């Protein structure tokens, strides 16, 4: 695998030097365009393969070299084609930076990719990426940026009639306002997400909405309401076979029962959550 990557890198380097030395005549522009696109396509195939086998940093390195090749001003004569290639490269890099939790570079790539989607009028991908970026900003406590992107995603999803995406964006906003302690707003957005999920019959999102509403009421110390919502979320998780979320529900129920002073029942739920986390190999939740 290292040999393939080295070969691609050597090809890109040699190719770039060749065209810098020889220059371009009017007749050779189309040949150049064809060859440079072939070189980048090969590099992207290898980069995605490296990403899939866990060689993430090497994949990023190859993408950066492809960006250098693509930045040649000659390619501006084929701007739509150039934009498509930039989109593919930044998409791969965004996935790679997310995988290694390099949030700063993930945001930088995501922003560039978002602009390209907007310029290309690719509203579907613009909405999906807006949510992904909002979640990264939220994880970094950059709440104003997260709020702006969730709002952008909602507008795009409504424009494209993507009801599922709209529900996810409303849920994201609800979680954001829960973190900010603005529970009335949080409840409103979770209720919107819940209504859409019921309307479209998406049981997975419906279950998460119940869990999120449970978190809101738990934060408000309304433990009975919180317990009701957690139980609804648990029932759906079991129905659809979502073991990870089932474990989360047991943990949430343990928390709320502990708050109610029902320690024996709380212990039972914590033990169920622990068993599931060990079963699915989720070490973080096992520790929790």
mmCIF file of N, CA and C in Angstrom, residues 117-215:
data_model
loop_
_atom_site.group_PDB
_atom_site.id
_atom_site.type_symbol
_atom_site.label_atom_id
_atom_site.label_comp_id
_atom_site.label_asym_id
_atom_site.label_seq_id
_atom_site.Cartn_x
_atom_site.Cartn_y
_atom_site.Cartn_z
ATOM 1 N N UNK A 117 -20.738 23.833 -2.212
ATOM 2 C CA UNK A 117 -22.103 23.300 -2.354
ATOM 3 C C UNK A 117 -23.091 24.427 -2.643
ATOM 4 N N UNK A 118 -22.901 25.558 -1.970
ATOM 5 C CA UNK A 118 -23.805 26.694 -2.167
ATOM 6 C C UNK A 118 -23.654 27.264 -3.579
ATOM 7 N N UNK A 119 -22.412 27.419 -4.038
ATOM 8 C CA UNK A 119 -22.157 27.956 -5.375
ATOM 9 C C UNK A 119 -22.693 27.026 -6.465
ATOM 10 N N UNK A 120 -22.619 25.733 -6.199
ATOM 11 C CA UNK A 120 -23.092 24.742 -7.177
ATOM 12 C C UNK A 120 -24.596 24.468 -7.052
ATOM 13 N N UNK A 121 -25.249 25.189 -6.123
ATOM 14 C CA UNK A 121 -26.690 25.007 -5.884
ATOM 15 C C UNK A 121 -27.034 23.571 -5.497
ATOM 16 N N UNK A 122 -26.129 22.937 -4.756
ATOM 17 C CA UNK A 122 -26.363 21.581 -4.261
ATOM 18 C C UNK A 122 -26.958 21.695 -2.854
ATOM 19 N N UNK A 123 -28.251 22.032 -2.795
ATOM 20 C CA UNK A 123 -28.898 22.324 -1.514
ATOM 21 C C UNK A 123 -28.932 21.111 -0.585
ATOM 22 N N UNK A 124 -29.106 19.921 -1.150
ATOM 23 C CA UNK A 124 -29.167 18.717 -0.324
ATOM 24 C C UNK A 124 -27.905 18.533 0.502
ATOM 25 N N UNK A 125 -26.741 18.596 -0.172
ATOM 26 C CA UNK A 125 -25.471 18.431 0.521
ATOM 27 C C UNK A 125 -25.158 19.615 1.422
ATOM 28 N N UNK A 126 -25.606 20.800 1.024
ATOM 29 C CA UNK A 126 -25.409 21.987 1.858
ATOM 30 C C UNK A 126 -26.111 21.811 3.208
ATOM 31 N N UNK A 127 -27.320 21.275 3.190
ATOM 32 C CA UNK A 127 -28.055 21.059 4.427
ATOM 33 C C UNK A 127 -27.405 20.024 5.323
ATOM 34 N N UNK A 128 -27.014 18.908 4.730
ATOM 35 C CA UNK A 128 -26.374 17.827 5.498
ATOM 36 C C UNK A 128 -25.069 18.311 6.132
ATOM 37 N N UNK A 129 -24.265 19.018 5.328
ATOM 38 C CA UNK A 129 -22.979 19.505 5.835
ATOM 39 C C UNK A 129 -23.169 20.585 6.903
ATOM 40 N N UNK A 130 -24.200 21.411 6.761
ATOM 41 C CA UNK A 130 -24.477 22.439 7.778
ATOM 42 C C UNK A 130 -24.720 21.801 9.138
ATOM 43 N N UNK A 131 -25.455 20.685 9.157
ATOM 44 C CA UNK A 131 -25.718 19.980 10.417
ATOM 45 C C UNK A 131 -24.427 19.392 10.974
ATOM 46 N N UNK A 132 -23.625 18.766 10.110
ATOM 47 C CA UNK A 132 -22.366 18.160 10.563
ATOM 48 C C UNK A 132 -21.431 19.214 11.153
ATOM 49 N N UNK A 133 -21.338 20.364 10.484
ATOM 50 C CA UNK A 133 -20.493 21.448 10.997
ATOM 51 C C UNK A 133 -21.050 22.012 12.305
ATOM 52 N N UNK A 134 -22.367 22.145 12.384
ATOM 53 C CA UNK A 134 -22.988 22.645 13.612
ATOM 54 C C UNK A 134 -22.650 21.742 14.792
ATOM 55 N N UNK A 135 -22.664 20.440 14.568
ATOM 56 C CA UNK A 135 -22.355 19.496 15.635
ATOM 57 C C UNK A 135 -20.901 19.625 16.101
ATOM 58 N N UNK A 136 -19.993 19.893 15.143
ATOM 59 C CA UNK A 136 -18.585 20.094 15.518
ATOM 60 C C UNK A 136 -18.439 21.371 16.332
ATOM 61 N N UNK A 137 -19.041 22.462 15.856
ATOM 62 C CA UNK A 137 -18.981 23.724 16.603
ATOM 63 C C UNK A 137 -19.553 23.542 18.010
ATOM 64 N N UNK A 138 -20.658 22.810 18.106
ATOM 65 C CA UNK A 138 -21.296 22.597 19.407
ATOM 66 C C UNK A 138 -20.375 21.828 20.343
ATOM 67 N N UNK A 139 -19.683 20.826 19.797
ATOM 68 C CA UNK A 139 -18.758 20.029 20.622
ATOM 69 C C UNK A 139 -17.583 20.866 21.117
ATOM 70 N N UNK A 140 -17.287 21.961 20.415
ATOM 71 C CA UNK A 140 -16.192 22.853 20.797
ATOM 72 C C UNK A 140 -16.683 24.083 21.581
ATOM 73 N N UNK A 141 -17.944 24.024 22.018
ATOM 74 C CA UNK A 141 -18.577 25.116 22.792
ATOM 75 C C UNK A 141 -18.639 26.420 22.009
ATOM 76 N N UNK A 142 -18.683 26.319 20.688
ATOM 77 C CA UNK A 142 -18.823 27.505 19.825
ATOM 78 C C UNK A 142 -20.297 27.592 19.439
ATOM 79 N N UNK A 143 -21.091 28.038 20.409
ATOM 80 C CA UNK A 143 -22.535 27.901 20.310
ATOM 81 C C UNK A 143 -23.175 28.855 19.298
ATOM 82 N N UNK A 144 -22.643 30.045 19.158
ATOM 83 C CA UNK A 144 -23.220 30.989 18.199
ATOM 84 C C UNK A 144 -23.091 30.455 16.777
ATOM 85 N N UNK A 145 -21.924 29.902 16.465
ATOM 86 C CA UNK A 145 -21.698 29.332 15.134
ATOM 87 C C UNK A 145 -22.592 28.113 14.897
ATOM 88 N N UNK A 146 -22.735 27.289 15.937
ATOM 89 C CA UNK A 146 -23.583 26.098 15.827
ATOM 90 C C UNK A 146 -25.037 26.497 15.582
ATOM 91 N N UNK A 147 -25.500 27.492 16.323
ATOM 92 C CA UNK A 147 -26.880 27.955 16.174
ATOM 93 C C UNK A 147 -27.137 28.473 14.767
ATOM 94 N N UNK A 148 -26.190 29.254 14.234
ATOM 95 C CA UNK A 148 -26.341 29.804 12.880
ATOM 96 C C UNK A 148 -26.433 28.687 11.838
ATOM 97 N N UNK A 149 -25.625 27.650 11.999
ATOM 98 C CA UNK A 149 -25.603 26.560 11.018
ATOM 99 C C UNK A 149 -26.837 25.667 11.132
ATOM 100 N N UNK A 150 -27.316 25.426 12.346
ATOM 101 C CA UNK A 150 -28.566 24.663 12.478
ATOM 102 C C UNK A 150 -29.709 25.426 11.802
ATOM 103 N N UNK A 151 -29.741 26.741 12.014
ATOM 104 C CA UNK A 151 -30.772 27.556 11.367
ATOM 105 C C UNK A 151 -30.667 27.501 9.853
ATOM 106 N N UNK A 152 -29.434 27.564 9.348
ATOM 107 C CA UNK A 152 -29.210 27.467 7.903
ATOM 108 C C UNK A 152 -29.692 26.123 7.381
ATOM 109 N N UNK A 153 -29.382 25.062 8.123
ATOM 110 C CA UNK A 153 -29.798 23.719 7.708
ATOM 111 C C UNK A 153 -31.312 23.607 7.644
ATOM 112 N N UNK A 154 -32.000 24.174 8.634
ATOM 113 C CA UNK A 154 -33.469 24.108 8.650
ATOM 114 C C UNK A 154 -34.058 24.773 7.410
ATOM 115 N N UNK A 155 -33.541 25.951 7.065
ATOM 116 C CA UNK A 155 -34.034 26.668 5.888
ATOM 117 C C UNK A 155 -33.808 25.862 4.612
ATOM 118 N N UNK A 156 -32.623 25.254 4.505
ATOM 119 C CA UNK A 156 -32.298 24.457 3.313
ATOM 120 C C UNK A 156 -33.179 23.217 3.237
ATOM 121 N N UNK A 157 -33.348 22.537 4.383
ATOM 122 C CA UNK A 157 -34.162 21.318 4.412
ATOM 123 C C UNK A 157 -35.627 21.618 4.076
ATOM 124 N N UNK A 158 -36.115 22.755 4.550
ATOM 125 C CA UNK A 158 -37.492 23.143 4.227
ATOM 126 C C UNK A 158 -37.627 23.451 2.743
ATOM 127 N N UNK A 159 -36.597 24.072 2.178
ATOM 128 C CA UNK A 159 -36.607 24.413 0.753
ATOM 129 C C UNK A 159 -36.624 23.169 -0.121
ATOM 130 N N UNK A 160 -35.901 22.137 0.319
ATOM 131 C CA UNK A 160 -35.794 20.904 -0.466
ATOM 132 C C UNK A 160 -36.807 19.846 -0.037
ATOM 133 N N UNK A 161 -37.667 20.193 0.930
ATOM 134 C CA UNK A 161 -38.677 19.264 1.454
ATOM 135 C C UNK A 161 -38.057 18.000 2.057
ATOM 136 N N UNK A 162 -36.875 18.164 2.659
ATOM 137 C CA UNK A 162 -36.207 17.050 3.336
ATOM 138 C C UNK A 162 -36.690 17.044 4.784
ATOM 139 N N UNK A 163 -37.774 16.340 5.040
ATOM 140 C CA UNK A 163 -38.394 16.361 6.367
ATOM 141 C C UNK A 163 -37.511 15.689 7.417
ATOM 142 N N UNK A 164 -36.839 14.618 7.024
ATOM 143 C CA UNK A 164 -35.973 13.933 7.988
ATOM 144 C C UNK A 164 -34.814 14.851 8.410
ATOM 145 N N UNK A 165 -34.187 15.499 7.415
ATOM 146 C CA UNK A 165 -33.101 16.416 7.719
ATOM 147 C C UNK A 165 -33.570 17.579 8.577
ATOM 148 N N UNK A 166 -34.793 18.049 8.305
ATOM 149 C CA UNK A 166 -35.370 19.140 9.092
ATOM 150 C C UNK A 166 -35.534 18.713 10.547
ATOM 151 N N UNK A 167 -36.010 17.489 10.762
ATOM 152 C CA UNK A 167 -36.186 16.977 12.128
ATOM 153 C C UNK A 167 -34.848 16.888 12.855
ATOM 154 N N UNK A 168 -33.819 16.424 12.153
ATOM 155 C CA UNK A 168 -32.484 16.310 12.767
ATOM 156 C C UNK A 168 -31.959 17.686 13.157
ATOM 157 N N UNK A 169 -32.171 18.677 12.276
ATOM 158 C CA UNK A 169 -31.698 20.040 12.564
ATOM 159 C C UNK A 169 -32.454 20.640 13.752
ATOM 160 N N UNK A 170 -33.769 20.439 13.815
ATOM 161 C CA UNK A 170 -34.539 20.925 14.964
ATOM 162 C C UNK A 170 -34.051 20.256 16.254
ATOM 163 N N UNK A 171 -33.786 18.962 16.174
ATOM 164 C CA UNK A 171 -33.276 18.254 17.344
ATOM 165 C C UNK A 171 -31.923 18.792 17.788
ATOM 166 N N UNK A 172 -31.061 19.108 16.804
ATOM 167 C CA UNK A 172 -29.764 19.688 17.127
ATOM 168 C C UNK A 172 -29.901 21.022 17.843
ATOM 169 N N UNK A 173 -30.815 21.846 17.355
ATOM 170 C CA UNK A 173 -31.060 23.134 18.015
ATOM 171 C C UNK A 173 -31.599 22.921 19.434
ATOM 172 N N UNK A 174 -32.468 21.939 19.587
ATOM 173 C CA UNK A 174 -32.996 21.635 20.908
ATOM 174 C C UNK A 174 -31.897 21.246 21.879
ATOM 175 N N UNK A 175 -30.969 20.390 21.431
ATOM 176 C CA UNK A 175 -29.847 19.981 22.285
ATOM 177 C C UNK A 175 -28.954 21.175 22.633
ATOM 178 N N UNK A 176 -28.772 22.063 21.639
ATOM 179 C CA UNK A 176 -27.953 23.255 21.872
ATOM 180 C C UNK A 176 -28.564 24.131 22.962
ATOM 181 N N UNK A 177 -29.869 24.358 22.879
ATOM 182 C CA UNK A 177 -30.521 25.204 23.886
ATOM 183 C C UNK A 177 -30.572 24.512 25.254
ATOM 184 N N UNK A 178 -30.587 23.174 25.262
ATOM 185 C CA UNK A 178 -30.494 22.459 26.544
ATOM 186 C C UNK A 178 -29.150 22.741 27.194
ATOM 187 N N UNK A 179 -28.090 22.692 26.393
ATOM 188 C CA UNK A 179 -26.745 22.990 26.906
ATOM 189 C C UNK A 179 -26.657 24.415 27.445
ATOM 190 N N UNK A 180 -27.367 25.332 26.790
ATOM 191 C CA UNK A 180 -27.339 26.741 27.192
ATOM 192 C C UNK A 180 -28.277 27.033 28.364
ATOM 193 N N UNK A 181 -29.034 26.013 28.778
ATOM 194 C CA UNK A 181 -29.967 26.201 29.889
ATOM 195 C C UNK A 181 -31.234 26.937 29.502
ATOM 196 N N UNK A 182 -31.490 27.051 28.193
ATOM 197 C CA UNK A 182 -32.719 27.709 27.711
ATOM 198 C C UNK A 182 -33.758 26.619 27.417
ATOM 199 N N UNK A 183 -34.364 26.126 28.487
ATOM 200 C CA UNK A 183 -35.152 24.902 28.392
ATOM 201 C C UNK A 183 -36.489 25.080 27.669
ATOM 202 N N UNK A 184 -37.073 26.270 27.742
ATOM 203 C CA UNK A 184 -38.337 26.504 27.028
ATOM 204 C C UNK A 184 -38.102 26.396 25.516
ATOM 205 N N UNK A 185 -37.022 27.029 25.040
ATOM 206 C CA UNK A 185 -36.677 26.937 23.621
ATOM 207 C C UNK A 185 -36.300 25.504 23.247
ATOM 208 N N UNK A 186 -35.565 24.855 24.131
ATOM 209 C CA UNK A 186 -35.148 23.479 23.864
ATOM 210 C C UNK A 186 -36.371 22.577 23.676
ATOM 211 N N UNK A 187 -37.325 22.699 24.585
ATOM 212 C CA UNK A 187 -38.537 21.883 24.491
ATOM 213 C C UNK A 187 -39.281 22.161 23.180
ATOM 214 N N UNK A 188 -39.370 23.437 22.788
ATOM 215 C CA UNK A 188 -40.084 23.810 21.570
ATOM 216 C C UNK A 188 -39.477 23.138 20.339
ATOM 217 N N UNK A 189 -38.136 23.167 20.255
ATOM 218 C CA UNK A 189 -37.488 22.588 19.078
ATOM 219 C C UNK A 189 -37.551 21.064 19.084
ATOM 220 N N UNK A 190 -37.459 20.460 20.265
ATOM 221 C CA UNK A 190 -37.586 18.999 20.334
ATOM 222 C C UNK A 190 -39.004 18.559 19.974
ATOM 223 N N UNK A 191 -39.988 19.338 20.365
ATOM 224 C CA UNK A 191 -41.375 19.023 20.007
ATOM 225 C C UNK A 191 -41.566 19.109 18.493
ATOM 226 N N UNK A 192 -40.935 20.100 17.848
ATOM 227 C CA UNK A 192 -41.012 20.206 16.385
ATOM 228 C C UNK A 192 -40.373 18.997 15.721
ATOM 229 N N UNK A 193 -39.209 18.596 16.237
ATOM 230 C CA UNK A 193 -38.526 17.427 15.685
ATOM 231 C C UNK A 193 -39.370 16.168 15.874
ATOM 232 N N UNK A 194 -39.993 16.050 17.054
ATOM 233 C CA UNK A 194 -40.847 14.897 17.356
ATOM 234 C C UNK A 194 -42.040 14.837 16.411
ATOM 235 N N UNK A 195 -42.683 15.981 16.192
ATOM 236 C CA UNK A 195 -43.869 16.015 15.323
ATOM 237 C C UNK A 195 -43.522 15.566 13.906
ATOM 238 N N UNK A 196 -42.376 16.010 13.405
ATOM 239 C CA UNK A 196 -41.965 15.621 12.047
ATOM 240 C C UNK A 196 -41.644 14.129 11.994
ATOM 241 N N UNK A 197 -40.929 13.627 13.013
ATOM 242 C CA UNK A 197 -40.542 12.211 13.011
ATOM 243 C C UNK A 197 -41.776 11.308 13.041
ATOM 244 N N UNK A 198 -42.800 11.700 13.794
ATOM 245 C CA UNK A 198 -44.051 10.927 13.833
ATOM 246 C C UNK A 198 -44.753 11.005 12.474
ATOM 247 N N UNK A 199 -44.753 12.201 11.899
ATOM 248 C CA UNK A 199 -45.400 12.414 10.595
ATOM 249 C C UNK A 199 -44.797 11.540 9.507
ATOM 250 N N UNK A 200 -43.469 11.428 9.487
ATOM 251 C CA UNK A 200 -42.804 10.666 8.419
ATOM 252 C C UNK A 200 -42.551 9.207 8.808
ATOM 253 N N UNK A 201 -42.896 8.859 10.056
ATOM 254 C CA UNK A 201 -42.752 7.470 10.490
ATOM 255 C C UNK A 201 -41.327 7.036 10.742
ATOM 256 N N UNK A 202 -40.471 7.973 11.137
ATOM 257 C CA UNK A 202 -39.069 7.627 11.427
ATOM 258 C C UNK A 202 -38.948 7.321 12.922
ATOM 259 N N UNK A 203 -38.975 6.027 13.240
ATOM 260 C CA UNK A 203 -38.987 5.614 14.645
ATOM 261 C C UNK A 203 -37.667 5.914 15.344
ATOM 262 N N UNK A 204 -36.561 5.846 14.623
ATOM 263 C CA UNK A 204 -35.256 6.106 15.242
ATOM 264 C C UNK A 204 -35.174 7.547 15.728
ATOM 265 N N UNK A 205 -35.557 8.490 14.880
ATOM 266 C CA UNK A 205 -35.535 9.895 15.276
ATOM 267 C C UNK A 205 -36.575 10.158 16.360
ATOM 268 N N UNK A 206 -37.739 9.525 16.244
ATOM 269 C CA UNK A 206 -38.776 9.684 17.264
ATOM 270 C C UNK A 206 -38.245 9.281 18.639
ATOM 271 N N UNK A 207 -37.563 8.153 18.685
ATOM 272 C CA UNK A 207 -37.007 7.687 19.951
ATOM 273 C C UNK A 207 -35.993 8.664 20.526
ATOM 274 N N UNK A 208 -35.149 9.226 19.651
ATOM 275 C CA UNK A 208 -34.156 10.199 20.127
ATOM 276 C C UNK A 208 -34.824 11.469 20.631
ATOM 277 N N UNK A 209 -35.924 11.849 19.982
ATOM 278 C CA UNK A 209 -36.671 13.037 20.431
ATOM 279 C C UNK A 209 -37.216 12.835 21.842
ATOM 280 N N UNK A 210 -37.751 11.649 22.104
ATOM 281 C CA UNK A 210 -38.259 11.360 23.452
ATOM 282 C C UNK A 210 -37.116 11.426 24.477
ATOM 283 N N UNK A 211 -35.971 10.872 24.094
ATOM 284 C CA UNK A 211 -34.821 10.927 24.995
ATOM 285 C C UNK A 211 -34.365 12.352 25.250
ATOM 286 N N UNK A 212 -34.349 13.175 24.182
ATOM 287 C CA UNK A 212 -33.949 14.571 24.332
ATOM 288 C C UNK A 212 -34.930 15.359 25.209
ATOM 289 N N UNK A 213 -36.216 15.079 25.028
ATOM 290 C CA UNK A 213 -37.221 15.740 25.876
ATOM 291 C C UNK A 213 -37.065 15.292 27.327
ATOM 292 N N UNK A 214 -36.727 14.025 27.520
ATOM 293 C CA UNK A 214 -36.452 13.541 28.866
ATOM 294 C C UNK A 214 -35.308 14.316 29.503
ATOM 295 N N UNK A 215 -34.251 14.604 28.706
ATOM 296 C CA UNK A 215 -33.108 15.373 29.224
ATOM 297 C C UNK A 215 -33.533 16.776 29.654
#
